[in-house]
mmCIF file of C-alpha atoms in Angstrom:
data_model
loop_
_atom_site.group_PDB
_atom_site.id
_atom_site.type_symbol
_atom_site.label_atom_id
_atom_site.label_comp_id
_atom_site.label_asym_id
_atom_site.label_seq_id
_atom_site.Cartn_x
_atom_site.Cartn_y
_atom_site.Cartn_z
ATOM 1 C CA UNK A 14 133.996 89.526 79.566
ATOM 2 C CA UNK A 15 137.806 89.988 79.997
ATOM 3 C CA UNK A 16 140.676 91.695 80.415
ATOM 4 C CA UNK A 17 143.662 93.858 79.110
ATOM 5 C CA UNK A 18 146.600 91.447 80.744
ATOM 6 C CA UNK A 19 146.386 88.356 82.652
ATOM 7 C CA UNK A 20 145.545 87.607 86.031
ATOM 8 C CA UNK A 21 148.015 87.992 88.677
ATOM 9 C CA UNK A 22 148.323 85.822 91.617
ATOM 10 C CA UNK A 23 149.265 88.842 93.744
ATOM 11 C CA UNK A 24 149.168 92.434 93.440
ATOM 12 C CA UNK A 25 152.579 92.853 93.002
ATOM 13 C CA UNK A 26 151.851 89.854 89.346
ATOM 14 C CA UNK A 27 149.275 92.123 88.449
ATOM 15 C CA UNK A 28 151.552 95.427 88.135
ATOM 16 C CA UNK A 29 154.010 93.144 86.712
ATOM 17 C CA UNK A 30 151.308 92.389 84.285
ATOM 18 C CA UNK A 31 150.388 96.008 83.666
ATOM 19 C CA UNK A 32 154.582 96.985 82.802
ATOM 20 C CA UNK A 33 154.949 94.603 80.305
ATOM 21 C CA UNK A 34 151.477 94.878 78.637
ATOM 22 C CA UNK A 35 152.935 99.130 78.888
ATOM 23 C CA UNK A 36 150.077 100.363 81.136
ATOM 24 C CA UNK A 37 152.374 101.256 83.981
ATOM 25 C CA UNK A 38 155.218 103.227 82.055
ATOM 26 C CA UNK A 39 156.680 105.340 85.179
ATOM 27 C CA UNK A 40 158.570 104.169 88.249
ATOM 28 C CA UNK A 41 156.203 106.653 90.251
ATOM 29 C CA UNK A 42 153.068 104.758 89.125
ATOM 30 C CA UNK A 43 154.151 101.211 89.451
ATOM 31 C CA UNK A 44 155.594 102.263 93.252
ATOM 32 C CA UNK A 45 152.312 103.802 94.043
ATOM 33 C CA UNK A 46 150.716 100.329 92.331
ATOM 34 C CA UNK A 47 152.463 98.264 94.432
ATOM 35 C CA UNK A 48 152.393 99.963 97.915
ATOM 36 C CA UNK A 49 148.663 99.651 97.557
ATOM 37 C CA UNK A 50 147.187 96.173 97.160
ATOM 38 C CA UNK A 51 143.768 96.379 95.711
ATOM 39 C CA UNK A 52 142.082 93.527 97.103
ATOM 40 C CA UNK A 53 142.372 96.052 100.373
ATOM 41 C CA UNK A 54 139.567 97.267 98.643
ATOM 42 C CA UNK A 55 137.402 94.563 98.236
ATOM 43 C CA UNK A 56 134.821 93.345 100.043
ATOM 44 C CA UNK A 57 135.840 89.970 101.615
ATOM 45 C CA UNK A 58 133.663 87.393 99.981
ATOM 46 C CA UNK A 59 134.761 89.477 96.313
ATOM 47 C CA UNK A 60 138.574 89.287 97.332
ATOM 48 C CA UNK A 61 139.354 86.241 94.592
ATOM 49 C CA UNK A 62 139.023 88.882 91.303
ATOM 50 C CA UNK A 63 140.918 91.585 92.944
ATOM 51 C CA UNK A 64 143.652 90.377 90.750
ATOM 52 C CA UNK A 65 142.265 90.421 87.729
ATOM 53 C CA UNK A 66 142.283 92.855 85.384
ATOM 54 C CA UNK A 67 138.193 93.339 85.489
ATOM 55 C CA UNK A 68 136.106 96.359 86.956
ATOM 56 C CA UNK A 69 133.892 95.210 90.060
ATOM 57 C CA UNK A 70 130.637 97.012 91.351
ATOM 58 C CA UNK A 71 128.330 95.609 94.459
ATOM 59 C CA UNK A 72 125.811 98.171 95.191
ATOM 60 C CA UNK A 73 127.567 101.899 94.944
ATOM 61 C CA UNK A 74 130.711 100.355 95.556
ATOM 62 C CA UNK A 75 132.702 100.893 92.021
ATOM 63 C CA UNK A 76 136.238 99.893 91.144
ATOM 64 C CA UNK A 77 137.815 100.483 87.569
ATOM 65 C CA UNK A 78 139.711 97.827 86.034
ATOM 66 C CA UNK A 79 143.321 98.126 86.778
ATOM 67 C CA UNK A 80 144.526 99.011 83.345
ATOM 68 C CA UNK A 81 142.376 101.861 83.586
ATOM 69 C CA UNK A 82 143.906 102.995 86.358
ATOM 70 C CA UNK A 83 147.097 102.820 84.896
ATOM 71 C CA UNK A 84 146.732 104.870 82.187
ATOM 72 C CA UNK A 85 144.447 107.248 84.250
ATOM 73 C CA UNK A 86 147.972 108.293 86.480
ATOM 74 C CA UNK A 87 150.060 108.160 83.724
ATOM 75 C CA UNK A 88 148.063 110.900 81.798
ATOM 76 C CA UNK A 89 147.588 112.456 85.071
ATOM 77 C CA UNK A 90 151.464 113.128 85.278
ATOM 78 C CA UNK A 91 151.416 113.494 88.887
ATOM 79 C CA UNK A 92 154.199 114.788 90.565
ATOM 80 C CA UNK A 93 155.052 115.991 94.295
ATOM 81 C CA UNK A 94 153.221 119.260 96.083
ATOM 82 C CA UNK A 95 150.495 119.693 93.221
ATOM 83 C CA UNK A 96 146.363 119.641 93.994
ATOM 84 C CA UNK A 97 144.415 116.621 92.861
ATOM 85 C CA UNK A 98 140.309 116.474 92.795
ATOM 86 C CA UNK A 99 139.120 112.876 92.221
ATOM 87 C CA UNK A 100 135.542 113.585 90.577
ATOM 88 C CA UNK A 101 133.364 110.521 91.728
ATOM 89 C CA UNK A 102 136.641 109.314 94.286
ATOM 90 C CA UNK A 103 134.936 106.167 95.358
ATOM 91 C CA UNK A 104 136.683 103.553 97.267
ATOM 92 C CA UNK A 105 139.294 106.147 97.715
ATOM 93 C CA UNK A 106 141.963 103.689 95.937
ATOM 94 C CA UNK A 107 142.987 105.688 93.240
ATOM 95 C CA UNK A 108 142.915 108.839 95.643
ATOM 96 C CA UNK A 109 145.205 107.388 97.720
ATOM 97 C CA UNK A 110 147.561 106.183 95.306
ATOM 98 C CA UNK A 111 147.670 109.580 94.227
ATOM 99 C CA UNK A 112 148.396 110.935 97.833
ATOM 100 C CA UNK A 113 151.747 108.463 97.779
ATOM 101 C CA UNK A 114 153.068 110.865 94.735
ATOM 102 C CA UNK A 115 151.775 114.093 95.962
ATOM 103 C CA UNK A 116 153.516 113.634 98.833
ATOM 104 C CA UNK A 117 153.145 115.959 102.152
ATOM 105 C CA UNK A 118 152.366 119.298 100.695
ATOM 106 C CA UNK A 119 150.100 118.867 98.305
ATOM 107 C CA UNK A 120 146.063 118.581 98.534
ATOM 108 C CA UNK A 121 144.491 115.700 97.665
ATOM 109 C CA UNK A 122 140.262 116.560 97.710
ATOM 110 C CA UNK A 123 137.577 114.159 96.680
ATOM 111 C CA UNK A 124 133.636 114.279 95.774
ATOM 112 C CA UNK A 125 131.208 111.206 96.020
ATOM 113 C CA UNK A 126 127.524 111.233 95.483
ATOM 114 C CA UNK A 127 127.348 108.821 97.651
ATOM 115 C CA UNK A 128 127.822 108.818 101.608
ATOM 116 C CA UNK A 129 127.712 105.197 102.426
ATOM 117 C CA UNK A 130 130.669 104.727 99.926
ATOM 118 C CA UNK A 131 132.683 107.792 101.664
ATOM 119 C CA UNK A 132 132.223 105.992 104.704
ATOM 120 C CA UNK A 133 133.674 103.347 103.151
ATOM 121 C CA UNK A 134 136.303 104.944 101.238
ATOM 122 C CA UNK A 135 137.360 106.563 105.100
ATOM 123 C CA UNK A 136 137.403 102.839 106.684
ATOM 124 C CA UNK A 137 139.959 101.843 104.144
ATOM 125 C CA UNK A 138 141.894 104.613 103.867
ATOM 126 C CA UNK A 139 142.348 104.257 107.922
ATOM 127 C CA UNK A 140 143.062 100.577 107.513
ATOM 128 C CA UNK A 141 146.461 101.512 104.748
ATOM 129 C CA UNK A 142 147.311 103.766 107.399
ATOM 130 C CA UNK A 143 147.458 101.508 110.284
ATOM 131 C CA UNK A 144 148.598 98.422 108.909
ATOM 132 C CA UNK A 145 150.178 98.709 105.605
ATOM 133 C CA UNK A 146 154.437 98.839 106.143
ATOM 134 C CA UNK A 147 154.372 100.585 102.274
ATOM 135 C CA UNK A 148 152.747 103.485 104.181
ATOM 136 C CA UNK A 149 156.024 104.247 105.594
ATOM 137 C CA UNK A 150 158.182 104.306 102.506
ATOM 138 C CA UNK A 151 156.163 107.089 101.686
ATOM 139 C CA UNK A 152 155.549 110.839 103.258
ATOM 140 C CA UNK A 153 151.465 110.558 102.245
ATOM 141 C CA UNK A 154 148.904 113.263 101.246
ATOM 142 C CA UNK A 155 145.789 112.301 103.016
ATOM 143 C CA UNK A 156 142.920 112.722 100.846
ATOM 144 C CA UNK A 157 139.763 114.335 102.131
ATOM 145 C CA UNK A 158 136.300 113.203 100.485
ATOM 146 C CA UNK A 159 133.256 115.288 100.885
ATOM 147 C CA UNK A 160 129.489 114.308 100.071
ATOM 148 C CA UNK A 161 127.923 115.653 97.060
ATOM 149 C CA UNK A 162 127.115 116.091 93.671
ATOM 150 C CA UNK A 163 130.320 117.123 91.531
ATOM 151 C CA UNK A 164 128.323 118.984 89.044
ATOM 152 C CA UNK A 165 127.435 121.385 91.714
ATOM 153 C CA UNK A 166 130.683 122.238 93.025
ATOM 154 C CA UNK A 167 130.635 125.851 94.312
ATOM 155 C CA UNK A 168 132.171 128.612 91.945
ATOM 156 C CA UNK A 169 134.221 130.042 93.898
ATOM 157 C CA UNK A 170 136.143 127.077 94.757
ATOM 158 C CA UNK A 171 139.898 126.656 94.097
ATOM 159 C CA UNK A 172 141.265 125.367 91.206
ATOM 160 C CA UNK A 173 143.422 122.395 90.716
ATOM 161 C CA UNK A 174 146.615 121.415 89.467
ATOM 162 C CA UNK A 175 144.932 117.802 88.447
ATOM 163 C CA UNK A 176 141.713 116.530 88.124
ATOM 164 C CA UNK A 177 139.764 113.099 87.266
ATOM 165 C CA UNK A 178 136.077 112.314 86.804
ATOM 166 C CA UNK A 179 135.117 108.546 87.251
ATOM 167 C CA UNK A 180 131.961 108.678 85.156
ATOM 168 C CA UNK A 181 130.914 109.652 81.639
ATOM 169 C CA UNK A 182 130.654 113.492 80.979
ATOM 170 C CA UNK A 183 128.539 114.784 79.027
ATOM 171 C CA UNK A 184 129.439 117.419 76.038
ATOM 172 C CA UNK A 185 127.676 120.357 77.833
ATOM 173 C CA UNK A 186 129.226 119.601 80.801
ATOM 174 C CA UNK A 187 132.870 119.976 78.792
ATOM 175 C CA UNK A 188 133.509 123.221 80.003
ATOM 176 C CA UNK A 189 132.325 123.411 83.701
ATOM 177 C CA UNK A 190 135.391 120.790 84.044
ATOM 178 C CA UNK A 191 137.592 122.397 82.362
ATOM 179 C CA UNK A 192 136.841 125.314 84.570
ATOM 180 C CA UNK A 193 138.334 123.279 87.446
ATOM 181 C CA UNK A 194 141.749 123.404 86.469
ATOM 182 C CA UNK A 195 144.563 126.021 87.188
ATOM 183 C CA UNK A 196 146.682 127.182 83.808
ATOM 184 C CA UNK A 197 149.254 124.499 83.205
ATOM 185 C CA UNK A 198 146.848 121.934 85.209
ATOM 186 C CA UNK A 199 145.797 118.700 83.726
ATOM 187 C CA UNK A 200 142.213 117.257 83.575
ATOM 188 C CA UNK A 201 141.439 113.453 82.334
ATOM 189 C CA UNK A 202 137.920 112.468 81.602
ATOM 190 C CA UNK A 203 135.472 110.031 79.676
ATOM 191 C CA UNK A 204 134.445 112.205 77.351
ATOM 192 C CA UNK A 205 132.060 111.013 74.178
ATOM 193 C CA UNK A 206 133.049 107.425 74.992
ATOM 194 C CA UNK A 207 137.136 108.265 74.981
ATOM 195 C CA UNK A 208 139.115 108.203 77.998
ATOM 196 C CA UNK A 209 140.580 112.226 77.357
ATOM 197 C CA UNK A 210 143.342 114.456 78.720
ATOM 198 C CA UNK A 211 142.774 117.758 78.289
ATOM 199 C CA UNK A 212 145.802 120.195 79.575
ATOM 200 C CA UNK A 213 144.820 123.529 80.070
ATOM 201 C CA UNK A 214 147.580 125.790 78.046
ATOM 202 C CA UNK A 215 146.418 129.115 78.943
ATOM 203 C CA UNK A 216 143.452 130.752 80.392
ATOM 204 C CA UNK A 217 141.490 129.947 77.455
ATOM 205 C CA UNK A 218 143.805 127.797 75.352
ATOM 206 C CA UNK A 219 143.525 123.718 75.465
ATOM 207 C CA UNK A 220 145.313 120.743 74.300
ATOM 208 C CA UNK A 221 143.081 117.684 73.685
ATOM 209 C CA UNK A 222 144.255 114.359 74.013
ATOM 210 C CA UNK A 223 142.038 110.976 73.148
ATOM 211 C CA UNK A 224 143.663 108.394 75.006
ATOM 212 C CA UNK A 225 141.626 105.082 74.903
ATOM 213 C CA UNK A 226 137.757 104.044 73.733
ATOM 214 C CA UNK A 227 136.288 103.440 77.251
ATOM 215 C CA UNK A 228 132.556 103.152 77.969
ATOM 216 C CA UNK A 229 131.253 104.316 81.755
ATOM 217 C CA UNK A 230 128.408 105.198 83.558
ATOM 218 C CA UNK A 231 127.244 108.745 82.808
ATOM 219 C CA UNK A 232 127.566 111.485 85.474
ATOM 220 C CA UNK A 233 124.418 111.718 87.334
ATOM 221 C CA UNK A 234 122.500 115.327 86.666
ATOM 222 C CA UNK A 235 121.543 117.003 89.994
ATOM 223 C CA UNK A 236 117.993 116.619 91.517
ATOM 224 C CA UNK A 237 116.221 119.759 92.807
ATOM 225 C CA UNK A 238 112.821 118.396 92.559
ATOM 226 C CA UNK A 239 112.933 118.603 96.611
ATOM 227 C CA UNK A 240 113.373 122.252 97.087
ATOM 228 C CA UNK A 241 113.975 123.838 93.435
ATOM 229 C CA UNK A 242 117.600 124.939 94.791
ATOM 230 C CA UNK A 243 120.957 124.024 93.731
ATOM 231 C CA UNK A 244 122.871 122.183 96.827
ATOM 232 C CA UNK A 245 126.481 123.689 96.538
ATOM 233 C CA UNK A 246 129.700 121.065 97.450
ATOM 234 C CA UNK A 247 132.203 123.242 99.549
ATOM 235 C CA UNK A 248 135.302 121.537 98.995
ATOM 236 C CA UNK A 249 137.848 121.314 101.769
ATOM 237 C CA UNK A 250 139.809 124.346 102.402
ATOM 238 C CA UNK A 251 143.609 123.981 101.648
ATOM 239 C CA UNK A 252 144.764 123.618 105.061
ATOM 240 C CA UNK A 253 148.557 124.798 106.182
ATOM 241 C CA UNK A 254 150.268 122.547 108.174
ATOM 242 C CA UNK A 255 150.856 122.214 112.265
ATOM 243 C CA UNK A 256 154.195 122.819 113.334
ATOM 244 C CA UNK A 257 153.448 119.849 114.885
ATOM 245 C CA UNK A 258 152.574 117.910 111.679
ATOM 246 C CA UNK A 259 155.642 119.387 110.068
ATOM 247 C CA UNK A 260 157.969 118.518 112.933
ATOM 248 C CA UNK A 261 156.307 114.639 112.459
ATOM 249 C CA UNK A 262 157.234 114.850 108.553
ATOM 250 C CA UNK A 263 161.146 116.389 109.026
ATOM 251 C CA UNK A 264 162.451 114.131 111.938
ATOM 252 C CA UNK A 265 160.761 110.990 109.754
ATOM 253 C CA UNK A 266 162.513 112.075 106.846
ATOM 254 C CA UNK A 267 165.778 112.353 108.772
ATOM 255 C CA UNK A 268 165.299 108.870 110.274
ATOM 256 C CA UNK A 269 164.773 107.754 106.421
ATOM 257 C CA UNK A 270 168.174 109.572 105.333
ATOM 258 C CA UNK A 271 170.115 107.859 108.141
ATOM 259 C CA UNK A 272 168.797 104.573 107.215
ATOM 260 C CA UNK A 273 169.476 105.251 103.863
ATOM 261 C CA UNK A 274 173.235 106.100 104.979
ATOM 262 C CA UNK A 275 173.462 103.090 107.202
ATOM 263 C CA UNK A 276 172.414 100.544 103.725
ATOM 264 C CA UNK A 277 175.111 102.178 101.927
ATOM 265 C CA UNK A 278 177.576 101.763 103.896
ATOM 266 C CA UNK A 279 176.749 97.900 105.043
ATOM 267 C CA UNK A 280 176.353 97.045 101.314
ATOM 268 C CA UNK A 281 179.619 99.360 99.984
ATOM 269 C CA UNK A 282 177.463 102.390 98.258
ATOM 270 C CA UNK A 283 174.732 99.695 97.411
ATOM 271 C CA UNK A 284 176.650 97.503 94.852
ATOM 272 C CA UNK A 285 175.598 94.394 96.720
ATOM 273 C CA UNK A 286 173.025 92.572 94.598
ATOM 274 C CA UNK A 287 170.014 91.925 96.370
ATOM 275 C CA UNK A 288 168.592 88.673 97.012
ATOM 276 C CA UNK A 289 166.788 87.055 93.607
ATOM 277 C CA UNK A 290 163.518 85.595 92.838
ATOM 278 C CA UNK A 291 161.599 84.401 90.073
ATOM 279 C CA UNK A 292 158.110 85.157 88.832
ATOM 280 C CA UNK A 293 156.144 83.055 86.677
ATOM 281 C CA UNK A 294 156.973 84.159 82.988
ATOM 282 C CA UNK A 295 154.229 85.474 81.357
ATOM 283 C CA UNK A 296 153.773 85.074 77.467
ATOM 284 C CA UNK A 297 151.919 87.004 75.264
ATOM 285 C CA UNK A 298 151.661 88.295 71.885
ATOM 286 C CA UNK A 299 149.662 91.981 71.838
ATOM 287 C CA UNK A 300 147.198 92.991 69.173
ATOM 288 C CA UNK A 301 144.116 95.045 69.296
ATOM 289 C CA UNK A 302 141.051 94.043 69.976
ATOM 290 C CA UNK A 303 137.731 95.347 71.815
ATOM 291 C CA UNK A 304 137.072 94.488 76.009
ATOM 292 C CA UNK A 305 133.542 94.546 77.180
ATOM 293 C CA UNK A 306 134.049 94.960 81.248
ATOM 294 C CA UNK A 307 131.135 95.748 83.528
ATOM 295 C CA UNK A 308 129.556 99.270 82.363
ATOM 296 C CA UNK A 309 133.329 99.881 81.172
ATOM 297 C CA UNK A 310 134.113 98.901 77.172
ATOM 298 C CA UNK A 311 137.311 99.679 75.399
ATOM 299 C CA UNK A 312 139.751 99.150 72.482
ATOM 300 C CA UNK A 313 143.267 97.655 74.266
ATOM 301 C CA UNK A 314 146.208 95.338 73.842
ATOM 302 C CA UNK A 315 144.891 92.197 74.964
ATOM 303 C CA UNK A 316 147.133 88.639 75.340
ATOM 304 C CA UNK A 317 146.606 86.200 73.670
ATOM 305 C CA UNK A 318 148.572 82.501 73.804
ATOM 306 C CA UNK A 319 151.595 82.052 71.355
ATOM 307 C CA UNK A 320 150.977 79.123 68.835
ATOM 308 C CA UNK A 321 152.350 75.671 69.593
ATOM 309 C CA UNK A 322 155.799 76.167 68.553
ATOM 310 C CA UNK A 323 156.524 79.128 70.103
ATOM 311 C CA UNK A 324 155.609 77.705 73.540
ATOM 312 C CA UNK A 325 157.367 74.781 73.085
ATOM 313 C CA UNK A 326 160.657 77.032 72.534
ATOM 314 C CA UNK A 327 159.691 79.606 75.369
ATOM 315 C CA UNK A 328 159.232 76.546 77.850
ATOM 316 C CA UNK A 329 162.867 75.368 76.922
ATOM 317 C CA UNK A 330 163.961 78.706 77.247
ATOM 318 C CA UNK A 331 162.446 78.888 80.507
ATOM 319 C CA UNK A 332 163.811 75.761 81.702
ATOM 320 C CA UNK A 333 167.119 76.392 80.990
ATOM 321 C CA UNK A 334 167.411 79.854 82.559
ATOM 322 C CA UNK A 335 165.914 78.073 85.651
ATOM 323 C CA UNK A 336 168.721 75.003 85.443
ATOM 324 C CA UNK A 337 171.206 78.161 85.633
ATOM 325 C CA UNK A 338 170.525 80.119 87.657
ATOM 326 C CA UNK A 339 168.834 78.021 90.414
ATOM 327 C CA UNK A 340 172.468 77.860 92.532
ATOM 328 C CA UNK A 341 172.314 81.603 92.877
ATOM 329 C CA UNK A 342 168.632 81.802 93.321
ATOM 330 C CA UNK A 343 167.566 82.768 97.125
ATOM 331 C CA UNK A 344 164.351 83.072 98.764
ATOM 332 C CA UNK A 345 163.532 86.181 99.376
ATOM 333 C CA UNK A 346 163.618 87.602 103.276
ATOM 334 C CA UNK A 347 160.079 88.635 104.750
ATOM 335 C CA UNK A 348 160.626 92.664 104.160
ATOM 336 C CA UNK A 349 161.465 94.506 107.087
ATOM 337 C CA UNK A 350 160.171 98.128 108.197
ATOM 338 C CA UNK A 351 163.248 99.694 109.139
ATOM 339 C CA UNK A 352 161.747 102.877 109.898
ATOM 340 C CA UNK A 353 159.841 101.585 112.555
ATOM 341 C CA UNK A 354 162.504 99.667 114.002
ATOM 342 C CA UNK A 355 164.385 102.925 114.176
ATOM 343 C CA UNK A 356 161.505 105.178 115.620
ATOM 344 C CA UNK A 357 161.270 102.383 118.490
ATOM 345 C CA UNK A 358 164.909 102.027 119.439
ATOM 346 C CA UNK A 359 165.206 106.073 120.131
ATOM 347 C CA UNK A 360 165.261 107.470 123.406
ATOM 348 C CA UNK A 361 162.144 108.719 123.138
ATOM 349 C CA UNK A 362 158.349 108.472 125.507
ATOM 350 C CA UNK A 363 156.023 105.973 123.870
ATOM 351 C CA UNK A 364 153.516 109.152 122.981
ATOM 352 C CA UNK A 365 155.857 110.480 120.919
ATOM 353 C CA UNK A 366 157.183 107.240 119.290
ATOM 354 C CA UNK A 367 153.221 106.169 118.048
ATOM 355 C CA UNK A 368 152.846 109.646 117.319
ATOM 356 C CA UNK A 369 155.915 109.633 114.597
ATOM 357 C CA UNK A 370 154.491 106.390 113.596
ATOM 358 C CA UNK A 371 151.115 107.821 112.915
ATOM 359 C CA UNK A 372 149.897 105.328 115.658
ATOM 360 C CA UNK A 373 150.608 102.024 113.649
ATOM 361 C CA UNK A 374 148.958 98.734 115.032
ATOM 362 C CA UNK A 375 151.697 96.454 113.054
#
């Protein structure tokens, strides 16, 4: 058992880990990373490995190791107003990271075999929501999970821009995914035991990309032993906005651009250099090797301890960046939601305040 990078102490050591190991390679993916701290997604008594770079299971609750993840939005090239469908979404952790790119006008759809797990991908998806001050650096597509088998997905659904399946597809069942995706749409699979991005180049023309050797659970095949008849999954319908949600979404973002104005001009077009703090220096050397992670196998850079001299330099190295710069050093301030300061200082009824907050308990 192990892992593609070290364990981080925090979520935001663990992304760190994931940048320099070059699993997170965009700023969009490591901000999405880090407004979303995966032990959210835990169960309490399993919160201790959230930061490790490990799958976890307990019952039909399924996370991914986090370098999977990683390279799972970076093939997914995500990018603001496009349709996602998360094949198998889960927890709803990856769904929701998505939802921070896609920002307000795009659809963000998921399938789960599983209803006790949708219930529980809905309680934590509430819970970012309510309490997590990320949320509001962010204008968020909500994703919507339904119930059902995604091999039985009706045919006259919509197509997607983007799409993900979080178990092992079978070769016959190549096709019926590719079928999901819109022309100049991108789909990313395990597909004969490689993680694969297939982008769809015309309406019968593909490019096929192997990204990593992965190993997961295989899709499970639908059962009509009960009635002898298919069960179709109606996905949600792509919904147009409320005036009233869009109304919530423009004066937000106009709060944002005014605070934005306001930092500029306190810190003189934002040349001020922002208060400093170290991380513990992680050292590694990469080289290939094979991970065996629970139902979950592949081929990655792994870290591995630098021999005797080298650490022996690195710690001098270390010390004597410390020794200089530990005058200029500060602690960090606890980070402030200015947004929410802002939407409770206007002249406004409470209603409407909570309301533009998207009734936040913090």
């Amino acid at each position: 058992m192990g892992g593609a990078v070290s364990a981080g102490e925090d979520n935001d050591e663990l992304i760190d880990n994931l940048k320099e190991a070059q699993y997170i390679r965009t700023e969009l993916v490591e901000q999405a990373f880090r407004a979303i701290d995966r032990a959210d997604y835990y169960l309490e008594e399993f919160k201790d490995n959230a930061y490790k770079d490990l799958a976890w299971k307990h019952g039909n609750i399924h996370l991914s190791a986090p370098c999977i993840y990683s390279e799972v939005m970076e093939a997914l090239d995500l990018q603001p107003g496009l349709s996602f469908l998360n094949l198998g979404s889960g927890t709803g952790y990856l769904s929701s990271m998505v939802g921070l790119i896609l920002g307000p006008f795009g659809v963000n759809h998921g399938v789960e075999l599983h209803s006790d797990v949708i219930e529980y991908a809905k309680q934590k998806l509430d819970f970012f929501i309510k309490t997590s001050d990320s949320f509001d650096k962010f204008e968020f597509c909500e994703p919507s999970f339904v119930t059902g088998n995604c091999l039985e997905i009706s045919p006259d659904c919509t197509q997607y821009d983007r799409v993900y399946c979080g178990a092992g597809v079978q070769k016959e069942h190549e096709d019926y995914m590719k079928n999901l995706l819109k022309v100049g749409g991108i789909l990313v699979m395990p597909l004969e035991e490689k993680l694969t991005k297939i982008t769809r180049t015309g309406p019968s023309a593909w490019e096929t990309k192997k990204i990593l050797a992965v190993s997961f659970a295989p899709l499970i095949q639908p059962n009509h032993a009960d009635s002898g008849k298919s069960r179709l999954v109606h996905l949600p319908p792509v919904a147009v906005r409320s005036l009233q949600d869009l109304a919530r979404i423009a004066i937000r973002g106009t709060i944002k651009k005014i605070i934005h104005q306001e930092t500029m001009s306190k810190n003189g077009n934002g040349l001020k250099n922002p208060p400093r703090f170290k991380r513990r220096r992680v050292r590694r050397r990469r080289m290939e090797t094979i991970v065996f992670l629970d139902k979950e196998v592949f081929a990655s850079r792994i870290s591995n301890p630098s021999d005797d001299n080298n650490n022996s330099e690195d710690l001098e190295d270390e010390r004597q960046e410390e020794e200089e710069t530990k005058s200029s050093e500060l602690k960090p301030d606890p980070p402030v939601n200015f947004l929410r300061e802002k939407v409770l200082s206007l002249p406004l009824p409470d209603p409407l305040k909570y309301y533009l907050l998207y009734y936040r308990e913090k």
